[in-house]
Amino acid sequence: MKKAYRVKKEREFQAVFKTGASFANRKFVVYRLDKKDQPHFRVGLSVGKKVGNAVSRNDVKRKIRAAIYSFKDEIDPELDFIVIARPSVKGLTYDEIRSNLVHVLKLAKIIDREVTST
């Protein structure tokens, strides 16, 4: 996923946390913030140390990015959102991460339609 599609700066993260709405399931917490006149959506990832060491955290982040990339056409472009992985996400396969992510993104109304598996 290109860097332009990522929320990177601390103040951007804090803006989403403070003014955005949150949604959660057992594996993820998602904060969303509507931003008008934005050419494409932006996503920020947070995977804490409780998930595991750096190798396992990076593995989880890679799987989350790949899952989001697989249904990027379904996501509203005028949106910033943050995905926070809970510790129970460690050890899940890509398909399990993707299905849990689809579930929480539907709760947050980030994706509306049924997402096909790839």
CSV table of N, CA, C and O in Angstrom, one decimal:
chain,number,residue,atom,x,y,z
A,1,MET,N,0.8,-1.2,0.0
A,1,MET,CA,0.0,0.0,0.0
A,1,MET,C,0.9,1.2,0.0
A,1,MET,O,1.9,1.3,0.8
A,2,LYS,N,0.6,2.2,-0.8
A,2,LYS,CA,1.4,3.4,-1.0
A,2,LYS,C,1.3,4.2,0.3
A,2,LYS,O,0.4,4.2,1.1
A,3,LYS,N,2.4,5.0,0.6
A,3,LYS,CA,2.5,5.8,1.8
A,3,LYS,C,1.4,6.9,1.8
A,3,LYS,O,1.0,7.3,2.9
A,4,ALA,N,0.9,7.3,0.6
A,4,ALA,CA,-0.1,8.3,0.6
A,4,ALA,C,-1.4,7.8,1.2
A,4,ALA,O,-2.3,8.6,1.6
A,5,TYR,N,-1.6,6.5,1.3
A,5,TYR,CA,-2.8,5.8,1.8
A,5,TYR,C,-2.6,5.6,3.3
A,5,TYR,O,-3.5,4.9,3.9
A,6,ARG,N,-1.6,6.1,4.0
A,6,ARG,CA,-1.4,5.8,5.4
A,6,ARG,C,-1.5,7.1,6.2
A,6,ARG,O,-1.0,8.2,5.8
A,7,VAL,N,-2.0,6.9,7.4
A,7,VAL,CA,-2.0,8.0,8.4
A,7,VAL,C,-0.7,7.7,9.2
A,7,VAL,O,-0.5,6.7,9.8
A,8,LYS,N,0.2,8.7,9.1
A,8,LYS,CA,1.6,8.5,9.7
A,8,LYS,C,1.9,9.4,10.9
A,8,LYS,O,2.5,8.9,11.8
A,9,LYS,N,1.4,10.6,10.9
A,9,LYS,CA,1.8,11.5,11.9
A,9,LYS,C,1.0,11.4,13.2
A,9,LYS,O,-0.2,11.1,13.1
A,10,GLU,N,1.7,11.7,14.3
A,10,GLU,CA,1.0,11.5,15.6
A,10,GLU,C,-0.2,12.5,15.7
A,10,GLU,O,-1.2,12.1,16.2
A,11,ARG,N,-0.1,13.7,15.2
A,11,ARG,CA,-1.3,14.6,15.3
A,11,ARG,C,-2.4,14.1,14.5
A,11,ARG,O,-3.6,14.4,14.8
A,12,GLU,N,-2.2,13.4,13.4
A,12,GLU,CA,-3.2,12.9,12.5
A,12,GLU,C,-3.9,11.7,13.3
A,12,GLU,O,-5.1,11.6,13.2
A,13,PHE,N,-3.1,10.9,13.9
A,13,PHE,CA,-3.7,9.8,14.7
A,13,PHE,C,-4.6,10.4,15.8
A,13,PHE,O,-5.7,9.9,16.1
A,14,GLN,N,-4.1,11.4,16.5
A,14,GLN,CA,-4.8,12.0,17.7
A,14,GLN,C,-6.1,12.6,17.2
A,14,GLN,O,-7.1,12.6,17.9
A,15,ALA,N,-6.1,13.2,16.0
A,15,ALA,CA,-7.3,13.9,15.4
A,15,ALA,C,-8.4,12.8,15.2
A,15,ALA,O,-9.6,13.0,15.5
A,16,VAL,N,-8.0,11.6,14.7
A,16,VAL,CA,-8.9,10.5,14.5
A,16,VAL,C,-9.4,10.0,15.8
A,16,VAL,O,-10.6,9.8,16.0
A,17,PHE,N,-8.5,9.9,16.8
A,17,PHE,CA,-8.9,9.4,18.1
A,17,PHE,C,-9.9,10.3,18.8
A,17,PHE,O,-10.9,9.9,19.4
A,18,LYS,N,-9.6,11.6,18.8
A,18,LYS,CA,-10.4,12.6,19.6
A,18,LYS,C,-11.7,12.9,18.9
A,18,LYS,O,-12.7,13.0,19.6
A,19,THR,N,-11.8,13.0,17.6
A,19,THR,CA,-13.1,13.4,17.0
A,19,THR,C,-13.8,12.3,16.2
A,19,THR,O,-14.9,12.5,15.8
A,20,GLY,N,-13.1,11.2,16.1
A,20,GLY,CA,-13.7,10.1,15.3
A,20,GLY,C,-14.6,9.1,16.2
A,20,GLY,O,-14.5,9.2,17.4
A,21,ALA,N,-15.3,8.3,15.5
A,21,ALA,CA,-16.1,7.3,16.2
A,21,ALA,C,-15.4,6.0,16.3
A,21,ALA,O,-14.6,5.6,15.4
A,22,SER,N,-15.6,5.2,17.3
A,22,SER,CA,-14.9,3.9,17.5
A,22,SER,C,-15.9,2.7,17.3
A,22,SER,O,-17.1,2.8,17.7
A,23,PHE,N,-15.4,1.6,16.8
A,23,PHE,CA,-16.1,0.4,16.7
A,23,PHE,C,-15.2,-0.8,17.0
A,23,PHE,O,-14.0,-0.7,16.7
A,24,ALA,N,-15.7,-1.9,17.5
A,24,ALA,CA,-14.8,-3.0,17.9
A,24,ALA,C,-15.5,-4.3,17.7
A,24,ALA,O,-16.7,-4.5,17.8
A,25,ASN,N,-14.6,-5.3,17.6
A,25,ASN,CA,-15.0,-6.7,17.7
A,25,ASN,C,-13.9,-7.4,18.6
A,25,ASN,O,-13.1,-6.7,19.2
A,26,ARG,N,-13.8,-8.7,18.7
A,26,ARG,CA,-12.9,-9.3,19.6
A,26,ARG,C,-11.4,-9.2,19.1
A,26,ARG,O,-10.5,-9.3,20.0
A,27,LYS,N,-11.2,-8.9,17.9
A,27,LYS,CA,-9.8,-8.9,17.4
A,27,LYS,C,-9.3,-7.5,17.1
A,27,LYS,O,-8.1,-7.2,17.1
A,28,PHE,N,-10.2,-6.5,16.7
A,28,PHE,CA,-9.8,-5.2,16.3
A,28,PHE,C,-10.6,-4.1,16.9
A,28,PHE,O,-11.8,-4.3,17.2
A,29,VAL,N,-10.1,-2.9,17.0
A,29,VAL,CA,-10.8,-1.7,17.3
A,29,VAL,C,-10.5,-0.8,16.1
A,29,VAL,O,-9.4,-0.7,15.7
A,30,VAL,N,-11.6,-0.1,15.6
A,30,VAL,CA,-11.4,0.8,14.5
A,30,VAL,C,-12.0,2.2,14.9
A,30,VAL,O,-13.1,2.2,15.4
A,31,TYR,N,-11.2,3.2,14.6
A,31,TYR,CA,-11.7,4.6,14.7
A,31,TYR,C,-11.8,5.1,13.3
A,31,TYR,O,-10.9,4.9,12.5
A,32,ARG,N,-12.9,5.8,13.1
A,32,ARG,CA,-13.1,6.4,11.7
A,32,ARG,C,-13.4,7.9,11.8
A,32,ARG,O,-14.0,8.4,12.8
A,33,LEU,N,-12.9,8.7,10.8
A,33,LEU,CA,-13.1,10.1,10.8
A,33,LEU,C,-13.4,10.5,9.3
A,33,LEU,O,-12.6,10.2,8.5
A,34,ASP,N,-14.5,11.1,9.1
A,34,ASP,CA,-14.9,11.6,7.8
A,34,ASP,C,-14.1,12.8,7.4
A,34,ASP,O,-14.0,13.7,8.2
A,35,LYS,N,-13.5,12.9,6.2
A,35,LYS,CA,-12.7,14.0,5.8
A,35,LYS,C,-13.1,14.3,4.4
A,35,LYS,O,-12.9,13.6,3.5
A,36,LYS,N,-13.7,15.5,4.2
A,36,LYS,CA,-14.2,15.9,2.9
A,36,LYS,C,-13.1,16.3,2.0
A,36,LYS,O,-12.0,16.7,2.4
A,37,ASP,N,-13.3,16.2,0.7
A,37,ASP,CA,-12.4,16.6,-0.4
A,37,ASP,C,-11.0,15.9,-0.3
A,37,ASP,O,-10.0,16.5,-0.5
A,38,GLN,N,-11.0,14.7,0.0
A,38,GLN,CA,-9.8,13.9,0.1
A,38,GLN,C,-9.8,12.9,-1.1
A,38,GLN,O,-10.8,12.3,-1.4
A,39,PRO,N,-8.7,12.8,-1.9
A,39,PRO,CA,-8.7,12.0,-3.1
A,39,PRO,C,-8.9,10.5,-2.8
A,39,PRO,O,-9.4,9.8,-3.7
A,40,HIS,N,-8.4,10.0,-1.7
A,40,HIS,CA,-8.5,8.6,-1.3
A,40,HIS,C,-8.5,8.4,0.2
A,40,HIS,O,-8.1,9.3,0.9
A,41,PHE,N,-8.9,7.2,0.6
A,41,PHE,CA,-8.9,7.0,2.1
A,41,PHE,C,-7.5,6.9,2.6
A,41,PHE,O,-6.5,6.7,1.8
A,42,ARG,N,-7.3,7.0,3.9
A,42,ARG,CA,-6.0,6.8,4.6
A,42,ARG,C,-6.3,5.9,5.8
A,42,ARG,O,-7.3,6.1,6.5
A,43,VAL,N,-5.3,5.0,6.0
A,43,VAL,CA,-5.4,4.1,7.1
A,43,VAL,C,-4.2,4.1,8.0
A,43,VAL,O,-3.1,4.3,7.5
A,44,GLY,N,-4.4,4.1,9.3
A,44,GLY,CA,-3.3,4.0,10.2
A,44,GLY,C,-3.4,2.6,11.0
A,44,GLY,O,-4.5,2.2,11.3
A,45,LEU,N,-2.2,2.0,11.3
A,45,LEU,CA,-2.2,0.8,12.0
A,45,LEU,C,-1.5,0.9,13.3
A,45,LEU,O,-0.5,1.6,13.4
A,46,SER,N,-2.0,0.2,14.3
A,46,SER,CA,-1.4,0.2,15.6
A,46,SER,C,-1.4,-1.3,16.1
A,46,SER,O,-2.5,-1.8,16.3
A,47,VAL,N,-0.3,-1.8,16.3
A,47,VAL,CA,-0.1,-3.2,16.8
A,47,VAL,C,0.8,-3.1,18.0
A,47,VAL,O,2.0,-2.8,17.8
A,48,GLY,N,0.3,-3.2,19.2
A,48,GLY,CA,1.1,-3.0,20.4
A,48,GLY,C,2.0,-4.2,20.8
A,48,GLY,O,1.9,-5.3,20.2
A,49,LYS,N,2.8,-4.0,21.8
A,49,LYS,CA,3.8,-5.0,22.2
A,49,LYS,C,3.1,-6.2,22.8
A,49,LYS,O,3.8,-7.2,22.9
A,50,LYS,N,1.9,-6.1,23.2
A,50,LYS,CA,1.2,-7.3,23.8
A,50,LYS,C,0.9,-8.3,22.7
A,50,LYS,O,0.7,-9.5,23.1
A,51,VAL,N,1.0,-7.9,21.5
A,51,VAL,CA,0.8,-8.9,20.4
A,51,VAL,C,2.0,-9.8,20.2
A,51,VAL,O,1.9,-10.9,19.9
A,52,GLY,N,3.2,-9.3,20.5
A,52,GLY,CA,4.4,-10.1,20.5
A,52,GLY,C,5.6,-9.2,20.2
A,52,GLY,O,5.6,-8.0,20.3
A,53,ASN,N,6.7,-9.9,19.7
A,53,ASN,CA,7.9,-9.2,19.4
A,53,ASN,C,7.8,-8.5,18.1
A,53,ASN,O,6.7,-8.6,17.4
A,54,ALA,N,8.8,-7.8,17.7
A,54,ALA,CA,8.8,-7.0,16.4
A,54,ALA,C,8.4,-7.8,15.2
A,54,ALA,O,7.7,-7.4,14.3
A,55,VAL,N,9.0,-9.0,15.2
A,55,VAL,CA,8.7,-9.9,14.0
A,55,VAL,C,7.2,-10.2,13.9
A,55,VAL,O,6.6,-10.1,12.8
A,56,SER,N,6.6,-10.6,15.0
A,56,SER,CA,5.2,-11.0,14.9
A,56,SER,C,4.3,-9.8,14.7
A,56,SER,O,3.3,-9.9,14.0
A,57,ARG,N,4.7,-8.6,15.3
A,57,ARG,CA,3.9,-7.4,15.1
A,57,ARG,C,3.9,-7.0,13.6
A,57,ARG,O,2.9,-6.6,13.0
A,58,ASN,N,5.1,-7.1,13.0
A,58,ASN,CA,5.2,-6.7,11.6
A,58,ASN,C,4.5,-7.7,10.7
A,58,ASN,O,3.9,-7.3,9.7
A,59,ASP,N,4.4,-9.0,11.1
A,59,ASP,CA,3.7,-10.0,10.4
A,59,ASP,C,2.2,-9.6,10.4
A,59,ASP,O,1.5,-9.7,9.4
A,60,VAL,N,1.7,-9.3,11.6
A,60,VAL,CA,0.3,-8.9,11.7
A,60,VAL,C,0.0,-7.7,10.9
A,60,VAL,O,-1.0,-7.6,10.1
A,61,LYS,N,0.9,-6.7,10.9
A,61,LYS,CA,0.7,-5.4,10.1
A,61,LYS,C,0.7,-5.7,8.6
A,61,LYS,O,-0.2,-5.2,7.9
A,62,ARG,N,1.5,-6.6,8.2
A,62,ARG,CA,1.6,-7.0,6.7
A,62,ARG,C,0.3,-7.6,6.3
A,62,ARG,O,-0.3,-7.3,5.3
A,63,LYS,N,-0.3,-8.5,7.2
A,63,LYS,CA,-1.5,-9.2,6.8
A,63,LYS,C,-2.7,-8.2,6.8
A,63,LYS,O,-3.6,-8.3,6.0
A,64,ILE,N,-2.7,-7.3,7.8
A,64,ILE,CA,-3.8,-6.3,7.8
A,64,ILE,C,-3.7,-5.4,6.5
A,64,ILE,O,-4.7,-5.1,5.9
A,65,ARG,N,-2.5,-4.9,6.2
A,65,ARG,CA,-2.4,-4.1,5.0
A,65,ARG,C,-2.8,-4.9,3.7
A,65,ARG,O,-3.5,-4.3,2.9
A,66,ALA,N,-2.4,-6.2,3.6
A,66,ALA,CA,-2.8,-7.0,2.5
A,66,ALA,C,-4.3,-7.1,2.4
A,66,ALA,O,-4.9,-7.1,1.3
A,67,ALA,N,-5.0,-7.3,3.6
A,67,ALA,CA,-6.4,-7.5,3.6
A,67,ALA,C,-7.1,-6.2,3.2
A,67,ALA,O,-8.0,-6.2,2.4
A,68,ILE,N,-6.6,-5.1,3.7
A,68,ILE,CA,-7.3,-3.8,3.3
A,68,ILE,C,-7.0,-3.5,1.8
A,68,ILE,O,-8.0,-3.1,1.1
A,69,TYR,N,-5.9,-3.8,1.3
A,69,TYR,CA,-5.6,-3.7,-0.1
A,69,TYR,C,-6.5,-4.5,-1.0
A,69,TYR,O,-6.9,-4.1,-2.1
A,70,SER,N,-6.9,-5.7,-0.5
A,70,SER,CA,-7.7,-6.6,-1.3
A,70,SER,C,-9.1,-6.1,-1.5
A,70,SER,O,-9.8,-6.4,-2.5
A,71,PHE,N,-9.6,-5.2,-0.6
A,71,PHE,CA,-10.9,-4.6,-0.8
A,71,PHE,C,-10.9,-3.1,-0.8
A,71,PHE,O,-11.9,-2.4,-0.4
A,72,LYS,N,-9.8,-2.5,-1.3
A,72,LYS,CA,-9.7,-1.0,-1.2
A,72,LYS,C,-10.7,-0.3,-2.1
A,72,LYS,O,-11.0,0.9,-1.8
A,73,ASP,N,-11.2,-0.9,-3.1
A,73,ASP,CA,-12.2,-0.3,-4.0
A,73,ASP,C,-13.5,-0.1,-3.3
A,73,ASP,O,-14.4,0.7,-3.7
A,74,GLU,N,-13.8,-0.9,-2.2
A,74,GLU,CA,-15.0,-0.8,-1.5
A,74,GLU,C,-15.0,0.3,-0.4
A,74,GLU,O,-16.1,0.6,0.2
A,75,ILE,N,-13.9,0.9,-0.2
A,75,ILE,CA,-13.8,1.9,0.9
A,75,ILE,C,-14.0,3.3,0.5
A,75,ILE,O,-13.5,3.7,-0.6
A,76,ASP,N,-14.8,4.0,1.2
A,76,ASP,CA,-15.1,5.4,0.9
A,76,ASP,C,-13.8,6.2,0.9
A,76,ASP,O,-13.1,6.2,1.8
A,77,PRO,N,-13.6,7.0,-0.2
A,77,PRO,CA,-12.3,7.8,-0.3
A,77,PRO,C,-12.2,8.9,0.7
A,77,PRO,O,-11.1,9.3,1.0
A,78,GLU,N,-13.3,9.5,1.1
A,78,GLU,CA,-13.3,10.7,2.0
A,78,GLU,C,-13.3,10.2,3.5
A,78,GLU,O,-14.1,10.6,4.3
A,79,LEU,N,-12.3,9.4,3.8
A,79,LEU,CA,-12.3,8.8,5.2
A,79,LEU,C,-10.8,8.5,5.6
A,79,LEU,O,-10.0,8.1,4.9
A,80,ASP,N,-10.6,8.8,6.9
A,80,ASP,CA,-9.4,8.4,7.6
A,80,ASP,C,-9.8,7.4,8.6
A,80,ASP,O,-10.8,7.6,9.3
A,81,PHE,N,-9.1,6.2,8.8
A,81,PHE,CA,-9.4,5.3,9.8
A,81,PHE,C,-8.2,4.7,10.4
A,81,PHE,O,-7.2,4.5,9.7
A,82,ILE,N,-8.3,4.3,11.7
A,82,ILE,CA,-7.2,3.7,12.4
A,82,ILE,C,-7.6,2.2,12.8
A,82,ILE,O,-8.7,2.1,13.3
A,83,VAL,N,-6.8,1.3,12.5
A,83,VAL,CA,-7.1,-0.1,12.9
A,83,VAL,C,-6.1,-0.5,14.1
A,83,VAL,O,-4.9,-0.4,13.9
A,84,ILE,N,-6.7,-0.8,15.2
A,84,ILE,CA,-5.8,-1.3,16.3
A,84,ILE,C,-6.0,-2.8,16.5
A,84,ILE,O,-7.2,-3.2,16.7
A,85,ALA,N,-4.9,-3.5,16.5
A,85,ALA,CA,-5.0,-5.0,16.7
A,85,ALA,C,-5.0,-5.3,18.1
A,85,ALA,O,-4.1,-4.8,18.9
A,86,ARG,N,-5.9,-6.1,18.6
A,86,ARG,CA,-5.9,-6.6,20.0
A,86,ARG,C,-4.9,-7.8,20.1
A,86,ARG,O,-4.6,-8.4,19.1
A,87,PRO,N,-4.4,-8.1,21.3
A,87,PRO,CA,-3.4,-9.2,21.5
A,87,PRO,C,-3.9,-10.5,21.0
A,87,PRO,O,-3.1,-11.3,20.5
A,88,SER,N,-5.2,-10.8,20.9
A,88,SER,CA,-5.7,-12.1,20.5
A,88,SER,C,-5.5,-12.3,19.0
A,88,SER,O,-5.8,-13.4,18.4
A,89,VAL,N,-5.1,-11.3,18.2
A,89,VAL,CA,-4.9,-11.4,16.8
A,89,VAL,C,-3.6,-12.2,16.4
A,89,VAL,O,-3.4,-12.7,15.3
A,90,LYS,N,-2.7,-12.3,17.4
A,90,LYS,CA,-1.4,-13.0,17.2
A,90,LYS,C,-1.7,-14.5,16.8
A,90,LYS,O,-2.5,-15.1,17.5
A,91,GLY,N,-1.0,-14.9,15.8
A,91,GLY,CA,-1.1,-16.3,15.4
A,91,GLY,C,-2.3,-16.6,14.4
A,91,GLY,O,-2.4,-17.7,14.0
A,92,LEU,N,-3.1,-15.6,14.1
A,92,LEU,CA,-4.2,-15.8,13.1
A,92,LEU,C,-3.6,-15.9,11.7
A,92,LEU,O,-2.6,-15.2,11.4
A,93,THR,N,-4.3,-16.6,10.9
A,93,THR,CA,-3.9,-16.7,9.5
A,93,THR,C,-4.4,-15.5,8.8
A,93,THR,O,-5.3,-14.7,9.3
A,94,TYR,N,-4.0,-15.3,7.5
A,94,TYR,CA,-4.4,-14.1,6.7
A,94,TYR,C,-6.0,-14.2,6.6
A,94,TYR,O,-6.6,-13.1,6.7
A,95,ASP,N,-6.5,-15.3,6.3
A,95,ASP,CA,-8.0,-15.4,6.0
A,95,ASP,C,-8.8,-15.1,7.3
A,95,ASP,O,-9.8,-14.4,7.2
A,96,GLU,N,-8.3,-15.5,8.5
A,96,GLU,CA,-8.9,-15.1,9.7
A,96,GLU,C,-8.8,-13.7,10.0
A,96,GLU,O,-9.8,-13.0,10.4
A,97,ILE,N,-7.7,-13.1,9.8
A,97,ILE,CA,-7.5,-11.6,10.0
A,97,ILE,C,-8.4,-10.9,9.0
A,97,ILE,O,-9.1,-9.9,9.4
A,98,ARG,N,-8.5,-11.3,7.8
A,98,ARG,CA,-9.3,-10.6,6.8
A,98,ARG,C,-10.8,-10.7,7.2
A,98,ARG,O,-11.5,-9.7,7.1
A,99,SER,N,-11.3,-11.9,7.6
A,99,SER,CA,-12.7,-12.0,7.9
A,99,SER,C,-13.1,-11.1,9.1
A,99,SER,O,-14.1,-10.5,9.2
A,100,ASN,N,-12.2,-11.1,10.1
A,100,ASN,CA,-12.4,-10.3,11.3
A,100,ASN,C,-12.4,-8.8,11.0
A,100,ASN,O,-13.1,-8.0,11.5
A,101,LEU,N,-11.5,-8.4,10.1
A,101,LEU,CA,-11.4,-7.0,9.6
A,101,LEU,C,-12.6,-6.6,8.8
A,101,LEU,O,-13.1,-5.5,9.0
A,102,VAL,N,-13.1,-7.5,8.0
A,102,VAL,CA,-14.3,-7.2,7.2
A,102,VAL,C,-15.4,-7.0,8.2
A,102,VAL,O,-16.2,-6.0,8.0
A,103,HIS,N,-15.5,-7.8,9.2
A,103,HIS,CA,-16.6,-7.7,10.2
A,103,HIS,C,-16.6,-6.3,10.8
A,103,HIS,O,-17.6,-5.6,10.9
A,104,VAL,N,-15.5,-5.9,11.4
A,104,VAL,CA,-15.4,-4.7,12.1
A,104,VAL,C,-15.5,-3.4,11.2
A,104,VAL,O,-16.1,-2.4,11.5
A,105,LEU,N,-15.1,-3.5,9.9
A,105,LEU,CA,-15.2,-2.4,9.0
A,105,LEU,C,-16.7,-2.3,8.5
A,105,LEU,O,-17.1,-1.2,8.2
A,106,LYS,N,-17.4,-3.4,8.5
A,106,LYS,CA,-18.8,-3.3,8.2
A,106,LYS,C,-19.6,-2.6,9.4
A,106,LYS,O,-20.5,-1.8,9.2
A,107,LEU,N,-19.2,-3.0,10.6
A,107,LEU,CA,-19.8,-2.3,11.8
A,107,LEU,C,-19.5,-0.8,11.8
A,107,LEU,O,-20.4,0.0,12.1
A,108,ALA,N,-18.3,-0.4,11.3
A,108,ALA,CA,-17.9,1.0,11.3
A,108,ALA,C,-18.5,1.7,10.1
A,108,ALA,O,-18.3,2.9,9.9
A,109,LYS,N,-19.2,1.0,9.2
A,109,LYS,CA,-19.7,1.5,7.9
A,109,LYS,C,-18.6,2.1,7.0
A,109,LYS,O,-18.8,3.1,6.4
A,110,ILE,N,-17.5,1.4,7.1
A,110,ILE,CA,-16.4,1.8,6.2
A,110,ILE,C,-16.5,1.1,4.9
A,110,ILE,O,-16.2,1.6,3.8
A,111,ILE,N,-17.0,-0.2,5.0
A,111,ILE,CA,-17.4,-0.9,3.7
A,111,ILE,C,-18.8,-1.3,3.9
A,111,ILE,O,-19.3,-1.6,5.0
A,112,ASP,N,-19.6,-1.2,2.8
A,112,ASP,CA,-21.0,-1.5,2.9
A,112,ASP,C,-21.4,-2.8,2.3
A,112,ASP,O,-22.0,-3.6,2.9
A,113,ARG,N,-20.9,-3.1,1.1
A,113,ARG,CA,-21.3,-4.3,0.3
A,113,ARG,C,-20.5,-5.5,0.8
A,113,ARG,O,-19.6,-5.4,1.5
A,114,GLU,N,-21.0,-6.6,0.4
A,114,GLU,CA,-20.3,-7.9,0.7
A,114,GLU,C,-19.0,-7.9,-0.1
A,114,GLU,O,-18.9,-7.7,-1.3
A,115,VAL,N,-17.9,-8.2,0.6
A,115,VAL,CA,-16.6,-8.3,0.0
A,115,VAL,C,-16.3,-9.7,-0.4
A,115,VAL,O,-16.5,-10.6,0.4
A,116,THR,N,-15.9,-9.9,-1.6
A,116,THR,CA,-15.7,-11.2,-2.1
A,116,THR,C,-14.3,-11.7,-1.6
A,116,THR,O,-13.4,-10.9,-1.4
A,117,SER,N,-14.1,-12.9,-1.5
A,117,SER,CA,-12.9,-13.5,-1.0
A,117,SER,C,-11.9,-13.6,-2.2
A,117,SER,O,-12.3,-13.8,-3.3
A,118,THR,N,-10.6,-13.4,-1.9
A,118,THR,CA,-9.6,-13.4,-3.0
A,118,THR,C,-8.5,-14.4,-2.6
A,118,THR,O,-8.3,-14.8,-1.6
